[in-house]
JSON list of C-alpha atoms in Angstrom, two decimals:
[
{"chain": "A", "resi": 370, "resn": "MET", "atom": "CA", "xyz": [88.20, 159.26, 110.80]},
{"chain": "A", "resi": 371, "resn": "ASP", "atom": "CA", "xyz": [91.01, 157.41, 108.14]},
{"chain": "A", "resi": 372, "resn": "SER", "atom": "CA", "xyz": [93.95, 158.98, 108.20]},
{"chain": "A", "resi": 373, "resn": "ARG", "atom": "CA", "xyz": [96.02, 156.78, 105.78]},
{"chain": "A", "resi": 374, "resn": "LEU", "atom": "CA", "xyz": [97.14, 158.09, 102.97]},
{"chain": "A", "resi": 375, "resn": "PRO", "atom": "CA", "xyz": [94.23, 158.19, 100.58]},
{"chain": "A", "resi": 376, "resn": "TRP", "atom": "CA", "xyz": [95.26, 155.45, 97.08]},
{"chain": "A", "resi": 377, "resn": "PRO", "atom": "CA", "xyz": [95.78, 158.28, 94.75]},
{"chain": "A", "resi": 378, "resn": "GLU", "atom": "CA", "xyz": [99.19, 159.51, 96.49]},
{"chain": "A", "resi": 379, "resn": "TYR", "atom": "CA", "xyz": [100.00, 155.96, 97.95]},
{"chain": "A", "resi": 380, "resn": "PHE", "atom": "CA", "xyz": [100.76, 155.18, 94.21]},
{"chain": "A", "resi": 381, "resn": "MET", "atom": "CA", "xyz": [102.22, 158.27, 93.18]},
{"chain": "A", "resi": 382, "resn": "LYS", "atom": "CA", "xyz": [104.36, 157.61, 96.06]},
{"chain": "A", "resi": 383, "resn": "ILE", "atom": "CA", "xyz": [105.18, 153.89, 94.73]},
{"chain": "A", "resi": 384, "resn": "ALA", "atom": "CA", "xyz": [105.67, 155.72, 91.27]},
{"chain": "A", "resi": 385, "resn": "HIS", "atom": "CA", "xyz": [108.15, 157.74, 92.44]},
{"chain": "A", "resi": 386, "resn": "ILE", "atom": "CA", "xyz": [110.24, 155.39, 94.44]},
{"chain": "A", "resi": 387, "resn": "VAL", "atom": "CA", "xyz": [110.41, 153.39, 91.13]},
{"chain": "A", "resi": 388, "resn": "ALA", "atom": "CA", "xyz": [111.42, 156.13, 89.74]},
{"chain": "A", "resi": 389, "resn": "GLU", "atom": "CA", "xyz": [114.44, 155.72, 91.45]},
{"chain": "A", "resi": 390, "resn": "ARG", "atom": "CA", "xyz": [115.71, 153.33, 89.37]},
{"chain": "A", "resi": 391, "resn": "SER", "atom": "CA", "xyz": [116.01, 154.82, 87.01]},
{"chain": "A", "resi": 392, "resn": "THR", "atom": "CA", "xyz": [119.27, 154.90, 84.76]},
{"chain": "A", "resi": 393, "resn": "CYS", "atom": "CA", "xyz": [118.32, 158.42, 82.62]},
{"chain": "A", "resi": 394, "resn": "LEU", "atom": "CA", "xyz": [120.86, 161.46, 82.93]},
{"chain": "A", "resi": 395, "resn": "ARG", "atom": "CA", "xyz": [117.88, 163.59, 82.22]},
{"chain": "A", "resi": 396, "resn": "ARG", "atom": "CA", "xyz": [115.24, 162.70, 84.20]},
{"chain": "A", "resi": 397, "resn": "LYS", "atom": "CA", "xyz": [114.35, 160.06, 86.03]},
{"chain": "A", "resi": 398, "resn": "VAL", "atom": "CA", "xyz": [110.51, 159.05, 85.88]},
{"chain": "A", "resi": 399, "resn": "GLY", "atom": "CA", "xyz": [108.55, 155.96, 87.15]},
{"chain": "A", "resi": 400, "resn": "ALA", "atom": "CA", "xyz": [104.94, 154.88, 86.27]},
{"chain": "A", "resi": 401, "resn": "VAL", "atom": "CA", "xyz": [102.63, 151.74, 88.24]},
{"chain": "A", "resi": 402, "resn": "ALA", "atom": "CA", "xyz": [99.66, 150.43, 86.55]},
{"chain": "A", "resi": 403, "resn": "VAL", "atom": "CA", "xyz": [97.41, 149.29, 88.83]},
{"chain": "A", "resi": 404, "resn": "LYS", "atom": "CA", "xyz": [93.78, 148.35, 88.74]},
{"chain": "A", "resi": 405, "resn": "ASP", "atom": "CA", "xyz": [91.33, 147.43, 91.86]},
{"chain": "A", "resi": 406, "resn": "ARG", "atom": "CA", "xyz": [93.85, 148.90, 93.87]},
{"chain": "A", "resi": 407, "resn": "ARG", "atom": "CA", "xyz": [96.06, 146.22, 93.56]},
{"chain": "A", "resi": 408, "resn": "ILE", "atom": "CA", "xyz": [99.66, 147.07, 91.20]},
{"chain": "A", "resi": 409, "resn": "LEU", "atom": "CA", "xyz": [100.06, 145.11, 88.16]},
{"chain": "A", "resi": 410, "resn": "ALA", "atom": "CA", "xyz": [103.27, 146.79, 86.59]},
{"chain": "A", "resi": 411, "resn": "THR", "atom": "CA", "xyz": [105.54, 148.96, 86.95]},
{"chain": "A", "resi": 412, "resn": "GLY", "atom": "CA", "xyz": [108.26, 150.60, 84.82]},
{"chain": "A", "resi": 413, "resn": "TYR", "atom": "CA", "xyz": [110.99, 153.41, 85.10]},
{"chain": "A", "resi": 414, "resn": "ASN", "atom": "CA", "xyz": [112.73, 155.19, 82.17]},
{"chain": "A", "resi": 415, "resn": "GLY", "atom": "CA", "xyz": [115.98, 153.20, 81.46]},
{"chain": "A", "resi": 416, "resn": "ALA", "atom": "CA", "xyz": [117.96, 151.04, 78.22]},
{"chain": "A", "resi": 417, "resn": "PRO", "atom": "CA", "xyz": [116.48, 147.71, 77.23]},
{"chain": "A", "resi": 418, "resn": "SER", "atom": "CA", "xyz": [117.89, 145.04, 79.44]},
{"chain": "A", "resi": 419, "resn": "GLY", "atom": "CA", "xyz": [121.23, 143.32, 79.27]},
{"chain": "A", "resi": 420, "resn": "LEU", "atom": "CA", "xyz": [122.53, 147.29, 77.29]},
{"chain": "A", "resi": 421, "resn": "ALA", "atom": "CA", "xyz": [124.66, 149.80, 78.40]},
{"chain": "A", "resi": 422, "resn": "HIS", "atom": "CA", "xyz": [122.98, 152.81, 80.36]},
{"chain": "A", "resi": 423, "resn": "CYS", "atom": "CA", "xyz": [123.21, 156.14, 79.67]},
{"chain": "A", "resi": 424, "resn": "LEU", "atom": "CA", "xyz": [124.39, 156.94, 83.53]},
{"chain": "A", "resi": 425, "resn": "ASP", "atom": "CA", "xyz": [127.54, 154.28, 82.54]},
{"chain": "A", "resi": 426, "resn": "ILE", "atom": "CA", "xyz": [128.42, 155.45, 78.90]},
{"chain": "A", "resi": 427, "resn": "GLY", "atom": "CA", "xyz": [126.34, 158.95, 78.97]},
{"chain": "A", "resi": 428, "resn": "CYS", "atom": "CA", "xyz": [123.96, 160.26, 77.30]},
{"chain": "A", "resi": 429, "resn": "LEU", "atom": "CA", "xyz": [123.36, 160.81, 73.76]},
{"chain": "A", "resi": 430, "resn": "ARG", "atom": "CA", "xyz": [120.71, 163.04, 73.72]},
{"chain": "A", "resi": 431, "resn": "GLU", "atom": "CA", "xyz": [122.83, 165.42, 74.94]},
{"chain": "A", "resi": 432, "resn": "LYS", "atom": "CA", "xyz": [125.65, 164.48, 72.95]},
{"chain": "A", "resi": 433, "resn": "LEU", "atom": "CA", "xyz": [123.22, 166.17, 70.02]},
{"chain": "A", "resi": 434, "resn": "LYS", "atom": "CA", "xyz": [121.86, 168.99, 72.23]},
{"chain": "A", "resi": 435, "resn": "VAL", "atom": "CA", "xyz": [118.20, 167.11, 71.36]},
{"chain": "A", "resi": 436, "resn": "PRO", "atom": "CA", "xyz": [115.30, 169.04, 73.17]},
{"chain": "A", "resi": 437, "resn": "SER", "atom": "CA", "xyz": [113.45, 167.88, 75.85]},
{"chain": "A", "resi": 438, "resn": "GLY", "atom": "CA", "xyz": [110.46, 166.45, 74.44]},
{"chain": "A", "resi": 439, "resn": "GLU", "atom": "CA", "xyz": [111.54, 166.43, 71.06]},
{"chain": "A", "resi": 440, "resn": "ARG", "atom": "CA", "xyz": [112.95, 163.36, 68.91]},
{"chain": "A", "resi": 441, "resn": "HIS", "atom": "CA", "xyz": [112.63, 160.66, 71.22]},
{"chain": "A", "resi": 442, "resn": "GLU", "atom": "CA", "xyz": [113.37, 158.29, 68.94]},
{"chain": "A", "resi": 443, "resn": "LEU", "atom": "CA", "xyz": [116.92, 159.80, 69.49]},
{"chain": "A", "resi": 444, "resn": "CYS", "atom": "CA", "xyz": [117.41, 157.62, 72.75]},
{"chain": "A", "resi": 445, "resn": "ARG", "atom": "CA", "xyz": [118.53, 154.99, 74.10]},
{"chain": "A", "resi": 446, "resn": "ALA", "atom": "CA", "xyz": [115.96, 154.37, 76.94]},
{"chain": "A", "resi": 447, "resn": "LEU", "atom": "CA", "xyz": [112.58, 153.02, 76.68]},
{"chain": "A", "resi": 448, "resn": "HIS", "atom": "CA", "xyz": [110.30, 155.88, 78.38]},
{"chain": "A", "resi": 449, "resn": "ALA", "atom": "CA", "xyz": [108.54, 154.47, 81.91]},
{"chain": "A", "resi": 450, "resn": "GLU", "atom": "CA", "xyz": [105.67, 153.78, 80.64]},
{"chain": "A", "resi": 451, "resn": "GLN", "atom": "CA", "xyz": [106.74, 151.36, 77.98]},
{"chain": "A", "resi": 452, "resn": "ASN", "atom": "CA", "xyz": [108.35, 149.44, 80.23]},
{"chain": "A", "resi": 453, "resn": "VAL", "atom": "CA", "xyz": [104.93, 149.35, 82.32]},
{"chain": "A", "resi": 454, "resn": "ILE", "atom": "CA", "xyz": [103.46, 147.55, 79.02]},
{"chain": "A", "resi": 455, "resn": "VAL", "atom": "CA", "xyz": [106.68, 145.86, 78.13]},
{"chain": "A", "resi": 456, "resn": "GLN", "atom": "CA", "xyz": [106.80, 144.06, 81.20]},
{"chain": "A", "resi": 457, "resn": "ALA", "atom": "CA", "xyz": [103.39, 143.82, 81.64]},
{"chain": "A", "resi": 458, "resn": "ALA", "atom": "CA", "xyz": [102.98, 141.88, 78.75]},
{"chain": "A", "resi": 459, "resn": "ARG", "atom": "CA", "xyz": [105.81, 139.78, 79.34]},
{"chain": "A", "resi": 460, "resn": "HIS", "atom": "CA", "xyz": [103.85, 138.56, 82.77]},
{"chain": "A", "resi": 461, "resn": "GLY", "atom": "CA", "xyz": [100.81, 138.09, 80.67]},
{"chain": "A", "resi": 462, "resn": "ILE", "atom": "CA", "xyz": [99.71, 140.92, 82.63]},
{"chain": "A", "resi": 463, "resn": "ASN", "atom": "CA", "xyz": [96.20, 142.47, 81.53]},
{"chain": "A", "resi": 464, "resn": "ILE", "atom": "CA", "xyz": [96.66, 146.47, 82.28]},
{"chain": "A", "resi": 465, "resn": "GLU", "atom": "CA", "xyz": [93.18, 146.81, 80.09]},
{"chain": "A", "resi": 466, "resn": "GLY", "atom": "CA", "xyz": [90.90, 149.37, 82.34]},
{"chain": "A", "resi": 467, "resn": "SER", "atom": "CA", "xyz": [94.04, 149.93, 84.49]},
{"chain": "A", "resi": 468, "resn": "THR", "atom": "CA", "xyz": [94.83, 153.39, 86.07]},
{"chain": "A", "resi": 469, "resn": "ILE", "atom": "CA", "xyz": [98.53, 154.56, 85.18]},
{"chain": "A", "resi": 470, "resn": "TYR", "atom": "CA", "xyz": [100.18, 157.06, 87.73]},
{"chain": "A", "resi": 471, "resn": "CYS", "atom": "CA", "xyz": [103.51, 158.59, 86.48]},
{"chain": "A", "resi": 472, "resn": "THR", "atom": "CA", "xyz": [105.26, 160.78, 87.97]},
{"chain": "A", "resi": 473, "resn": "THR", "atom": "CA", "xyz": [105.95, 162.91, 84.49]},
{"chain": "A", "resi": 474, "resn": "GLN", "atom": "CA", "xyz": [103.43, 163.40, 81.72]},
{"chain": "A", "resi": 475, "resn": "PRO", "atom": "CA", "xyz": [103.34, 161.35, 79.12]},
{"chain": "A", "resi": 476, "resn": "CYS", "atom": "CA", "xyz": [105.30, 162.09, 75.86]},
{"chain": "A", "resi": 477, "resn": "LEU", "atom": "CA", "xyz": [102.89, 161.42, 73.08]},
{"chain": "A", "resi": 478, "resn": "ILE", "atom": "CA", "xyz": [104.56, 158.07, 71.88]},
{"chain": "A", "resi": 479, "resn": "CYS", "atom": "CA", "xyz": [103.68, 156.93, 75.67]},
{"chain": "A", "resi": 480, "resn": "THR", "atom": "CA", "xyz": [100.17, 158.39, 75.22]},
{"chain": "A", "resi": 481, "resn": "LYS", "atom": "CA", "xyz": [99.21, 156.65, 71.84]},
{"chain": "A", "resi": 482, "resn": "MET", "atom": "CA", "xyz": [100.52, 153.11, 73.33]},
{"chain": "A", "resi": 483, "resn": "LEU", "atom": "CA", "xyz": [98.35, 154.22, 76.36]},
{"chain": "A", "resi": 484, "resn": "ILE", "atom": "CA", "xyz": [95.55, 154.54, 74.56]},
{"chain": "A", "resi": 485, "resn": "ASN", "atom": "CA", "xyz": [95.73, 151.34, 72.43]},
{"chain": "A", "resi": 486, "resn": "VAL", "atom": "CA", "xyz": [96.33, 149.19, 75.32]},
{"chain": "A", "resi": 487, "resn": "GLY", "atom": "CA", "xyz": [92.95, 150.23, 76.64]},
{"chain": "A", "resi": 488, "resn": "VAL", "atom": "CA", "xyz": [94.26, 152.37, 80.09]},
{"chain": "A", "resi": 489, "resn": "ARG", "atom": "CA", "xyz": [91.04, 154.16, 81.47]},
{"chain": "A", "resi": 490, "resn": "GLU", "atom": "CA", "xyz": [92.93, 156.79, 83.50]},
{"chain": "A", "resi": 491, "resn": "ILE", "atom": "CA", "xyz": [96.41, 158.31, 83.89]},
{"chain": "A", "resi": 492, "resn": "TYR", "atom": "CA", "xyz": [97.56, 160.68, 86.66]},
{"chain": "A", "resi": 493, "resn": "PHE", "atom": "CA", "xyz": [100.83, 162.55, 86.72]},
{"chain": "A", "resi": 494, "resn": "GLN", "atom": "CA", "xyz": [103.14, 165.02, 88.63]},
{"chain": "A", "resi": 495, "resn": "HIS", "atom": "CA", "xyz": [105.33, 166.74, 86.09]},
{"chain": "A", "resi": 496, "resn": "SER", "atom": "CA", "xyz": [104.22, 168.72, 83.06]},
{"chain": "A", "resi": 497, "resn": "TYR", "atom": "CA", "xyz": [105.98, 167.68, 79.29]},
{"chain": "A", "resi": 498, "resn": "PRO", "atom": "CA", "xyz": [106.18, 169.97, 76.83]},
{"chain": "A", "resi": 499, "resn": "ASP", "atom": "CA", "xyz": [104.13, 167.93, 74.73]},
{"chain": "A", "resi": 500, "resn": "GLU", "atom": "CA", "xyz": [100.87, 169.57, 73.74]},
{"chain": "A", "resi": 501, "resn": "LEU", "atom": "CA", "xyz": [99.89, 166.43, 70.93]},
{"chain": "A", "resi": 502, "resn": "SER", "atom": "CA", "xyz": [100.04, 164.14, 73.31]},
{"chain": "A", "resi": 503, "resn": "ARG", "atom": "CA", "xyz": [97.61, 166.32, 75.67]},
{"chain": "A", "resi": 504, "resn": "GLU", "atom": "CA", "xyz": [94.98, 166.49, 72.66]},
{"chain": "A", "resi": 505, "resn": "MET", "atom": "CA", "xyz": [95.19, 162.95, 72.04]},
{"chain": "A", "resi": 506, "resn": "ILE", "atom": "CA", "xyz": [94.37, 162.35, 75.78]},
{"chain": "A", "resi": 507, "resn": "ARG", "atom": "CA", "xyz": [91.57, 164.11, 75.44]},
{"chain": "A", "resi": 508, "resn": "GLU", "atom": "CA", "xyz": [89.78, 162.87, 72.37]},
{"chain": "A", "resi": 509, "resn": "SER", "atom": "CA", "xyz": [90.68, 159.52, 73.90]},
{"chain": "A", "resi": 510, "resn": "GLY", "atom": "CA", "xyz": [88.48, 160.05, 76.54]},
{"chain": "A", "resi": 511, "resn": "ILE", "atom": "CA", "xyz": [91.07, 158.93, 79.23]},
{"chain": "A", "resi": 512, "resn": "VAL", "atom": "CA", "xyz": [90.46, 160.14, 83.01]},
{"chain": "A", "resi": 513, "resn": "PHE", "atom": "CA", "xyz": [94.44, 162.94, 82.92]},
{"chain": "A", "resi": 514, "resn": "SER", "atom": "CA", "xyz": [94.55, 164.55, 85.36]},
{"chain": "A", "resi": 515, "resn": "GLU", "atom": "CA", "xyz": [98.63, 166.52, 86.60]},
{"chain": "A", "resi": 516, "resn": "MET", "atom": "CA", "xyz": [98.42, 165.76, 91.14]},
{"chain": "A", "resi": 517, "resn": "PRO", "atom": "CA", "xyz": [100.24, 168.50, 93.11]},
{"chain": "A", "resi": 518, "resn": "ASP", "atom": "CA", "xyz": [103.69, 168.40, 93.86]},
{"chain": "A", "resi": 519, "resn": "GLY", "atom": "CA", "xyz": [103.20, 167.67, 97.33]},
{"chain": "A", "resi": 520, "resn": "CYS", "atom": "CA", "xyz": [101.49, 164.59, 96.66]},
{"chain": "A", "resi": 521, "resn": "ALA", "atom": "CA", "xyz": [104.25, 162.33, 96.75]},
{"chain": "A", "resi": 522, "resn": "ASP", "atom": "CA", "xyz": [106.64, 164.06, 99.49]}
]
């Protein structure tokens, strides 16, 4: 009997480690793009390269009292899934057909981007208040599944 950690749990644990690099004051999110059991790219939520992070200057969303799940454009940070896509593109890595492991369910903006890059599966651990995101993923045919909380402990 194989006593090693199953692949999905392994990659979700890595996504949680990636999230530790986050500079967001509200929610630390990590994402990992995987294909053929190989990591293609990782991302966490934070300000664009070279710009001040919320960790250093405060959270614009908190200052403006923007509720979670709303007005994503009012934020200095890119989301973890956006950074996965950007990092893969920057380094010439094709993530079409990949699986995304994300600590939090993708928002609508990230969902649309993941659909367009041709992601095959999305696994997440914590839900997010964005029903339209879920509806679009279902419509796209992408495998979409919430993993239990204990799998990344």
